[in-house]
GROMACS .gro file of C-alpha atoms in nm:
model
  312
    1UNK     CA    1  -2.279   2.124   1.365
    2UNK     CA    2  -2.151   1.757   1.283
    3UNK     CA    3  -1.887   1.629   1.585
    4UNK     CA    4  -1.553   1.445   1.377
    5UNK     CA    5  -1.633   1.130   1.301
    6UNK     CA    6  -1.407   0.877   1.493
    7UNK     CA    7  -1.274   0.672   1.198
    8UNK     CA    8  -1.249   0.782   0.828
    9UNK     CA    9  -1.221   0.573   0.502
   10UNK     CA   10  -1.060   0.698   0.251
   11UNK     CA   11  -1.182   0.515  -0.117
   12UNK     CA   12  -0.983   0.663  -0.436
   13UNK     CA   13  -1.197   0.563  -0.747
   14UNK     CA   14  -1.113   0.515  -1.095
   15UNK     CA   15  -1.351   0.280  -1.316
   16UNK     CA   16  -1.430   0.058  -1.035
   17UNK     CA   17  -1.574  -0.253  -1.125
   18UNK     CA   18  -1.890  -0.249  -1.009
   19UNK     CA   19  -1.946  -0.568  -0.853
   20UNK     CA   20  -1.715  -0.491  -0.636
   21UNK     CA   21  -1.734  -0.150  -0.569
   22UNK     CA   22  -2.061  -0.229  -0.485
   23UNK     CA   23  -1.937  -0.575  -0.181
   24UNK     CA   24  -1.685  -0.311  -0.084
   25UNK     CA   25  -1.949  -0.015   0.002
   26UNK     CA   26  -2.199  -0.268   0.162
   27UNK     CA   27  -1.914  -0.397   0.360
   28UNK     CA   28  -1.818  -0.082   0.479
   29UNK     CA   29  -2.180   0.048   0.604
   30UNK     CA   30  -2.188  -0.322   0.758
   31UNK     CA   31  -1.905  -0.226   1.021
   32UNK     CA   32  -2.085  -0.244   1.406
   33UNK     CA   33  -1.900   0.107   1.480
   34UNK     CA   34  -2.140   0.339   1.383
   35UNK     CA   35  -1.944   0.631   1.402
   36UNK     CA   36  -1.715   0.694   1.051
   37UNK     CA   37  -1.742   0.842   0.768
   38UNK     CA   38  -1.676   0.743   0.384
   39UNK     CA   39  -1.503   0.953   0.171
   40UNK     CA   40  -1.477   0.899  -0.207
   41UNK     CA   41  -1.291   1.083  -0.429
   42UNK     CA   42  -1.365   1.009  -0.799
   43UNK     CA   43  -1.093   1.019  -1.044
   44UNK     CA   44  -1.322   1.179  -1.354
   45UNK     CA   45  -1.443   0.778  -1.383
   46UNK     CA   46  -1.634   0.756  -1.763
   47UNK     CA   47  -1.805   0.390  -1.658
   48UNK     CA   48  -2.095   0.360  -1.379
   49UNK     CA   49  -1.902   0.396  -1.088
   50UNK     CA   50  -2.035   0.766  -1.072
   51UNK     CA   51  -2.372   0.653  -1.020
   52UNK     CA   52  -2.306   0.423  -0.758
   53UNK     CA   53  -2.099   0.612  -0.525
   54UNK     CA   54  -2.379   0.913  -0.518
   55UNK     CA   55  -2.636   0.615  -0.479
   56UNK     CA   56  -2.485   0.517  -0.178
   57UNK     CA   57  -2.422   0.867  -0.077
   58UNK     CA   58  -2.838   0.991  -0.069
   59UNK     CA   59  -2.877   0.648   0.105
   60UNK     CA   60  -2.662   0.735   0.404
   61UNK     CA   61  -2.516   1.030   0.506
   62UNK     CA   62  -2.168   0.873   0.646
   63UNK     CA   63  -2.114   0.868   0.269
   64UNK     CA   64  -1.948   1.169   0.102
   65UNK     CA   65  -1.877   1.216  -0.286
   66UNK     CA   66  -1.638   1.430  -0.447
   67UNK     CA   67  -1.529   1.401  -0.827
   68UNK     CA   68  -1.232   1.535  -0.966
   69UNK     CA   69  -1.344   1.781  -1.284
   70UNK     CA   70  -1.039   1.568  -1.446
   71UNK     CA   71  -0.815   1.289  -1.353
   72UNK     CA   72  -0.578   1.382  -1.130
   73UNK     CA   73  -0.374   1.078  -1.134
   74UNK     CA   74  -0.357   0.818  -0.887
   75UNK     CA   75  -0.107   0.934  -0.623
   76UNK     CA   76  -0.284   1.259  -0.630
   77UNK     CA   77  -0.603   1.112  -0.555
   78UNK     CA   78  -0.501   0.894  -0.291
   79UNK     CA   79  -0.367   1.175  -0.142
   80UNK     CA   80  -0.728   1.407  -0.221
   81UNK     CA   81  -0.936   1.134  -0.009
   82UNK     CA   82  -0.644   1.247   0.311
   83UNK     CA   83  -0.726   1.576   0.262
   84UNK     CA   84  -1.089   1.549   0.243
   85UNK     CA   85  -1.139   1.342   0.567
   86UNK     CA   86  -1.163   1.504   0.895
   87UNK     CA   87  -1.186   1.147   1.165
   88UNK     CA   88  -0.964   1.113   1.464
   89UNK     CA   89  -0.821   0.773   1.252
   90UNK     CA   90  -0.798   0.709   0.903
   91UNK     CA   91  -0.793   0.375   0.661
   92UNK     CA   92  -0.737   0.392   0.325
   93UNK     CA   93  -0.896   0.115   0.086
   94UNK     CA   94  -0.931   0.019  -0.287
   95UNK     CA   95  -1.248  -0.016  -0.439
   96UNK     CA   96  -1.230  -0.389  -0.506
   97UNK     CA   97  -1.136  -0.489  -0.146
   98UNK     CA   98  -1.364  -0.537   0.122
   99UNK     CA   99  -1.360  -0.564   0.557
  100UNK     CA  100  -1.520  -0.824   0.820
  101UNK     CA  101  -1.817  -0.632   0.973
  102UNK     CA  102  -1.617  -0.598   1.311
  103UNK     CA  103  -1.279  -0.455   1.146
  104UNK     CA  104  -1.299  -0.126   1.244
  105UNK     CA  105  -1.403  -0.163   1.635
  106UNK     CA  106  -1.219  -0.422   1.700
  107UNK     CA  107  -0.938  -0.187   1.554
  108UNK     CA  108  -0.996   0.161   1.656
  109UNK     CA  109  -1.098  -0.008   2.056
  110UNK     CA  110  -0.737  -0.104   2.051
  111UNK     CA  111  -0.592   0.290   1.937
  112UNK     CA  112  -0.797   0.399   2.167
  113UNK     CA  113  -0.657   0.221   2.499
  114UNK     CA  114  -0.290   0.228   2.364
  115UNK     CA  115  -0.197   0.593   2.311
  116UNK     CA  116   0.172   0.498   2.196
  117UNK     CA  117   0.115   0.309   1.918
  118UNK     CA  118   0.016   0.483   1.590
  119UNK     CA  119  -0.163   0.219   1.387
  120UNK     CA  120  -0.362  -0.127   1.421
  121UNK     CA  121  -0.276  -0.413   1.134
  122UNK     CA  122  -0.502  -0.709   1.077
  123UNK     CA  123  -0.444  -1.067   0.898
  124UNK     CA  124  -0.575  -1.044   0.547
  125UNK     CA  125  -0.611  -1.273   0.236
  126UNK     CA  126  -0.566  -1.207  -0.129
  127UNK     CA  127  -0.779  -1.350  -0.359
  128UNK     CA  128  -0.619  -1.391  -0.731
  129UNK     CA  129  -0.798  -1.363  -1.031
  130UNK     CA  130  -0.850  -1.770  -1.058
  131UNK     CA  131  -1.020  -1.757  -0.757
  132UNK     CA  132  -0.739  -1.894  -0.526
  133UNK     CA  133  -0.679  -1.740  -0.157
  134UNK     CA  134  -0.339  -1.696  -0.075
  135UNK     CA  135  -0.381  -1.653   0.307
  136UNK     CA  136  -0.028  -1.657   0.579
  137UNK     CA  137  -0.047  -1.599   0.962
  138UNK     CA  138   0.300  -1.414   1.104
  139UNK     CA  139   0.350  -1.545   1.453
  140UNK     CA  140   0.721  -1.330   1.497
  141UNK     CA  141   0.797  -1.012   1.571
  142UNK     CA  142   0.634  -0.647   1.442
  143UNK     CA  143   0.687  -0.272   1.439
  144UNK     CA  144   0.567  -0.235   1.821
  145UNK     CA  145   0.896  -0.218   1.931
  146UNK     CA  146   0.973   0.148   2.159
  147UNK     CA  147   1.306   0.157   1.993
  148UNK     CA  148   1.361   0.305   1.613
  149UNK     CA  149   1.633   0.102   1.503
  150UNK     CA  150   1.447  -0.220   1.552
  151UNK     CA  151   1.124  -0.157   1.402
  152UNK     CA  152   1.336  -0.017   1.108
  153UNK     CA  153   1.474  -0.347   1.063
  154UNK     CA  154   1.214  -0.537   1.122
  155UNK     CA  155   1.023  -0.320   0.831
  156UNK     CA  156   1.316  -0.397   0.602
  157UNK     CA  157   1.345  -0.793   0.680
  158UNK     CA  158   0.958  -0.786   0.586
  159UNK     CA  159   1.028  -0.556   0.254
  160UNK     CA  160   1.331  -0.837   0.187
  161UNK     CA  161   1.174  -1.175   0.271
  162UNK     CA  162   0.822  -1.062   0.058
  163UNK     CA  163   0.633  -1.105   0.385
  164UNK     CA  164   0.507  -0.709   0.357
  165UNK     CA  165   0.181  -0.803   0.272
  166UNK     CA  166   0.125  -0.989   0.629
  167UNK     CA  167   0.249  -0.582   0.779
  168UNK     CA  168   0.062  -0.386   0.533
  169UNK     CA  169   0.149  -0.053   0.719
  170UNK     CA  170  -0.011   0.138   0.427
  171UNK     CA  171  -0.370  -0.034   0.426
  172UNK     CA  172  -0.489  -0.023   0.841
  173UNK     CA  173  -0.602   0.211   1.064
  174UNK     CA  174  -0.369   0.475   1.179
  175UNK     CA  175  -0.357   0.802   1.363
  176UNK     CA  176  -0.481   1.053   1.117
  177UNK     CA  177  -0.300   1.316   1.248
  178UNK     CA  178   0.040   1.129   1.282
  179UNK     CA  179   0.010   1.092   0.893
  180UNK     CA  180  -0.062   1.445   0.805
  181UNK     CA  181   0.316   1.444   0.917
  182UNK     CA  182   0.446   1.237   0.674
  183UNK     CA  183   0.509   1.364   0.287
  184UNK     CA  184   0.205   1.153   0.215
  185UNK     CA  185   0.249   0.970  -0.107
  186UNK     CA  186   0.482   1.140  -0.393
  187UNK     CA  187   0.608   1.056  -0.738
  188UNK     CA  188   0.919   0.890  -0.636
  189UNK     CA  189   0.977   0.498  -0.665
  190UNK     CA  190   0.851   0.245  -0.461
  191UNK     CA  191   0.604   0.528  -0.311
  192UNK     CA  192   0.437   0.324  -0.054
  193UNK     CA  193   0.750   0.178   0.106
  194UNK     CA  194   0.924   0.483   0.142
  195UNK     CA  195   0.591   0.628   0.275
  196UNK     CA  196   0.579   0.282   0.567
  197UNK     CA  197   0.905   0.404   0.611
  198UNK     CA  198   0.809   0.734   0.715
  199UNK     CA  199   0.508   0.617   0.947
  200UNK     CA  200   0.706   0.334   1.118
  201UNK     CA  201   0.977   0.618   1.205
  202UNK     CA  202   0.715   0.878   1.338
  203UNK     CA  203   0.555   0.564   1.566
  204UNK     CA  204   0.503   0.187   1.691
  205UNK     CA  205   0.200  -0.008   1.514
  206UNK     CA  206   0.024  -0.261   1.718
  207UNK     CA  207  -0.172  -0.600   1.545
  208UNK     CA  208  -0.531  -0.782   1.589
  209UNK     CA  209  -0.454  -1.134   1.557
  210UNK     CA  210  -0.740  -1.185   1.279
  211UNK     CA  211  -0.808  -1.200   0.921
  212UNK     CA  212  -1.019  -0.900   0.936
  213UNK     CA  213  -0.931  -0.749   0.566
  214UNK     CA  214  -0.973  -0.877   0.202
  215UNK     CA  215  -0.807  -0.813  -0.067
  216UNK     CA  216  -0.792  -0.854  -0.447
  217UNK     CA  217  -0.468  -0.961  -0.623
  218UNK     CA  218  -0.334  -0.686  -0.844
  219UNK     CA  219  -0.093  -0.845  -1.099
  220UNK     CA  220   0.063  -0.595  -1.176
  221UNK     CA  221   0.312  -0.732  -1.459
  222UNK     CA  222  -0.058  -0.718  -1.674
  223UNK     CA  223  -0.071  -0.344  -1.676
  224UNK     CA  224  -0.014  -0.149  -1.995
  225UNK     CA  225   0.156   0.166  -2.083
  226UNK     CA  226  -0.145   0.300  -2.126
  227UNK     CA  227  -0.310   0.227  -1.755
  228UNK     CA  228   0.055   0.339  -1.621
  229UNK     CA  229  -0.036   0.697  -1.765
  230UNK     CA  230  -0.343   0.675  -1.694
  231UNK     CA  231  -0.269   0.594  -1.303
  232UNK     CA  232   0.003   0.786  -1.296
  233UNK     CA  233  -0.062   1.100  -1.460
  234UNK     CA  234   0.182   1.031  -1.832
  235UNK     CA  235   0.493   1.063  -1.822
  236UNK     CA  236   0.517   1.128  -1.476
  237UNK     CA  237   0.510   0.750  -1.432
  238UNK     CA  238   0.872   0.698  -1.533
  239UNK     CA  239   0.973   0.855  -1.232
  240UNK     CA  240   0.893   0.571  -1.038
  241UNK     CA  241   1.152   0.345  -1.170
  242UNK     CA  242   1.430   0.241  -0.965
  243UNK     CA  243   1.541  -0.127  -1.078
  244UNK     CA  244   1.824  -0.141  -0.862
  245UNK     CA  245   1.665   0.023  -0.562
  246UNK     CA  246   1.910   0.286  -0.437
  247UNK     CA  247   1.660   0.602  -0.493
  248UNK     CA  248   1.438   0.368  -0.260
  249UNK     CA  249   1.742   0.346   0.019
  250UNK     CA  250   1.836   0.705  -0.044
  251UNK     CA  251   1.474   0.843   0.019
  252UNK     CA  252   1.500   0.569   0.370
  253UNK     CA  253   1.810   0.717   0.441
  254UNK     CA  254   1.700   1.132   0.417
  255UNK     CA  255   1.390   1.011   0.641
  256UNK     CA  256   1.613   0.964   0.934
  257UNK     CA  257   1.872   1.261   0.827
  258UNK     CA  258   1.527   1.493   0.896
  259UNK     CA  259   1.395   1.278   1.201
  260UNK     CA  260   1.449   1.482   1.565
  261UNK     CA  261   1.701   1.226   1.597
  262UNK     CA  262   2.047   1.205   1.783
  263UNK     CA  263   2.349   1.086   1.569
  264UNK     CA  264   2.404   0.784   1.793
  265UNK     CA  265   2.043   0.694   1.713
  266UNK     CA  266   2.033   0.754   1.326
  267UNK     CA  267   2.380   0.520   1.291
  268UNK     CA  268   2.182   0.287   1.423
  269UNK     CA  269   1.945   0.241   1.200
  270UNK     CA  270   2.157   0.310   0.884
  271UNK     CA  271   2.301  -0.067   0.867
  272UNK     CA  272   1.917  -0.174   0.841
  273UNK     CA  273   1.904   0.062   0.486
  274UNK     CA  274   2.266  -0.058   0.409
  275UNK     CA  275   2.133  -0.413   0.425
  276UNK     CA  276   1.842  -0.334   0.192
  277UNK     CA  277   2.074  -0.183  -0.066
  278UNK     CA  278   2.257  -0.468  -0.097
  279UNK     CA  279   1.997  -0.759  -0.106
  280UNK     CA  280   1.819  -0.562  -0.376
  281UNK     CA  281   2.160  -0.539  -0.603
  282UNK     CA  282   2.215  -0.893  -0.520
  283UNK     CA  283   1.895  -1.024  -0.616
  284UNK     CA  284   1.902  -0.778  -0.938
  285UNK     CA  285   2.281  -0.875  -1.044
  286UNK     CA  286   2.146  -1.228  -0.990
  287UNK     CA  287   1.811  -1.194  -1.256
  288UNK     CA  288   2.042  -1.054  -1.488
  289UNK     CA  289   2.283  -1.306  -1.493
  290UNK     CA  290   1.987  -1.579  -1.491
  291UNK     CA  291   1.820  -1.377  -1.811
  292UNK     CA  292   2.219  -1.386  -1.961
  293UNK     CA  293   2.222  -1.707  -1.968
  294UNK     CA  294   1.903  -1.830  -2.059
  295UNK     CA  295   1.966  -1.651  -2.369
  296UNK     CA  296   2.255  -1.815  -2.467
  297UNK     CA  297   2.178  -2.134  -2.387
  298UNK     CA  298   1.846  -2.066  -2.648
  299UNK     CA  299   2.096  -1.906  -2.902
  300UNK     CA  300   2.296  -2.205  -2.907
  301UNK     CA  301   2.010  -2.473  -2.871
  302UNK     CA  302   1.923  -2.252  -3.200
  303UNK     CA  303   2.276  -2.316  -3.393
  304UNK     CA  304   2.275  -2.654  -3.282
  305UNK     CA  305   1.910  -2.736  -3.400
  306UNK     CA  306   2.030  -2.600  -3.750
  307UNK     CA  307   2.361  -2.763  -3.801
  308UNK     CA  308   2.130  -3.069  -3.726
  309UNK     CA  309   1.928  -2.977  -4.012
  310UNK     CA  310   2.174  -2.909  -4.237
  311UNK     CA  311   2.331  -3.240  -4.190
  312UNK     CA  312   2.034  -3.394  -4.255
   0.00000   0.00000   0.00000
């Protein structure tokens, strides 16, 4: 009988690219801790992606292939390569992003002395489709604070300043047991906030000083209708929508209604979610008025460009 593997990956596929399905596979059988495992869960993928995750898969055995019979969307799937792992921690990743050989040891060694923290984040870069490296360091506080409230609103300056990507919460090593508590990912908007939300209130994370991780630059603004349905499962996508953000603070806010919590300690961290909900409506009533006027400053550019002709 196989023992659990200490550490699992978790790699939902769709249509990788294959260039850098294959950096990210290599990458991950690279890692000096020998002991994980690699589970894929194909999303019904039509290209050559297939192919190369069962290659990889007769090659070593810490690599195990499952394909959906259809695509199940990509929440779903995410959620399929959870369900399929069976390692004491767990690390998702995307199939274009790929790990320094000494990511996971130099992770899991730290889970493994500190019992009260949860999960391990690293420094990582993105690299953008030009080719440039956006790269940032965070020297100030994290989420290893013992006390709820203050990890909540550290989480929330991060989600309002754009510095999330330096406390990727979703994208590390955590305690795979601590997130079969959670509500894993769901149709509802902003999916993976509300699900850092959940983690960060179940636990304290902990940080390796080091750019450990890689990642590709999704710009997201690119993607059509059509790759939203296809992600998303149709029309489920529109669900997701929440331009003003209060479904976001309302899904925060019934995290710590349910959490063992006493009242004293959930009114505490309500002013944190409070805070949210109004930088978001700020920053929204602000675009609008921005978009407002740039459109009638063009309209009357416009009627004064053709009294101009006219006169002449």
């Amino acid at each position: 009988m196989k023992s659990q593997p200490l550490l699992s990956f978790g790699l939902p596929v769709y249509n990788a690219t294959e260039e850098y399905l294959h950096q990210l596979l290599d990458s991950l059988l690279a890692q000096d801790l020998q002991n994980f495992e690699i589970v894929i869960s194909d999303n019904a993928s039509d290209n050559g992606t297939s192919e190369i995750c069962q290659e990889y898969a007769r090659r070593d055995s810490r690599v195990r292939y499952h394909r959906n019979q259809e695509n199940i969307g990509q929440i779903n799937n995410f959620n399929k390569v959870l369900e399929l792992s069976c390692g004491k921690y767990f690390r998702w990743i995307g199939a274009d992003d790929w790990l320094e050989s000494d990511y996971a040891s130099r992770c899991v060694e730290i889970l493994e002395a500190n019992e009260q923290f949860i999960g391990v984040s690293t420094y990582q870069d993105f690299t953008h489709e030009d080719g440039y490296i956006h790269y940032r360091e965070y020297q100030g506080e994290r989420l290893d604070s013992p006390l709820l409230h203050v990890r909540i609103w550290r989480l929330l300056w991060f989600w309002k300043t754009g510095e999330y990507g330096v406390i990727d919460t979703i994208y590390t090593i955590m305690r795979r047991e601590v997130l079969l508590q959670t509500l894993r990912l769901r149709f509802v908007p902003s999916m993976d906030q509300v699900l850092a939300f959940e983690l960060v209130s179940l636990g304290r994370f902990t940080h390796v000083p080091a750019c450990l991780a890689h990642r590709r630059w999704q710009p997201f603004h690119k993607i059509s209708k059509e790759e939203l349905f296809q992600r998303y499962g149709g029309e489920k996508y529109k669900k997701l929508f929440d331009p003003l953000g209060l479904r976001r603070s309302a899904l925060c806010w019934s995290i710590i209604q349910e959490a063992p919590l006493s009242t004293w300690e959930k009114s505490l961290c309500l002013p944190a979610i409070l805070s949210l909900t109004m930088t978001t409506l700020r920053k929204k009533i602000y675009s609008n008025l921005r978009s407002k006027a740039s459109r009638v400053r063009k309209t009357i550019f416009k009627k004064n460009r053709s009294s101009e002709l006219q006169t002449n």
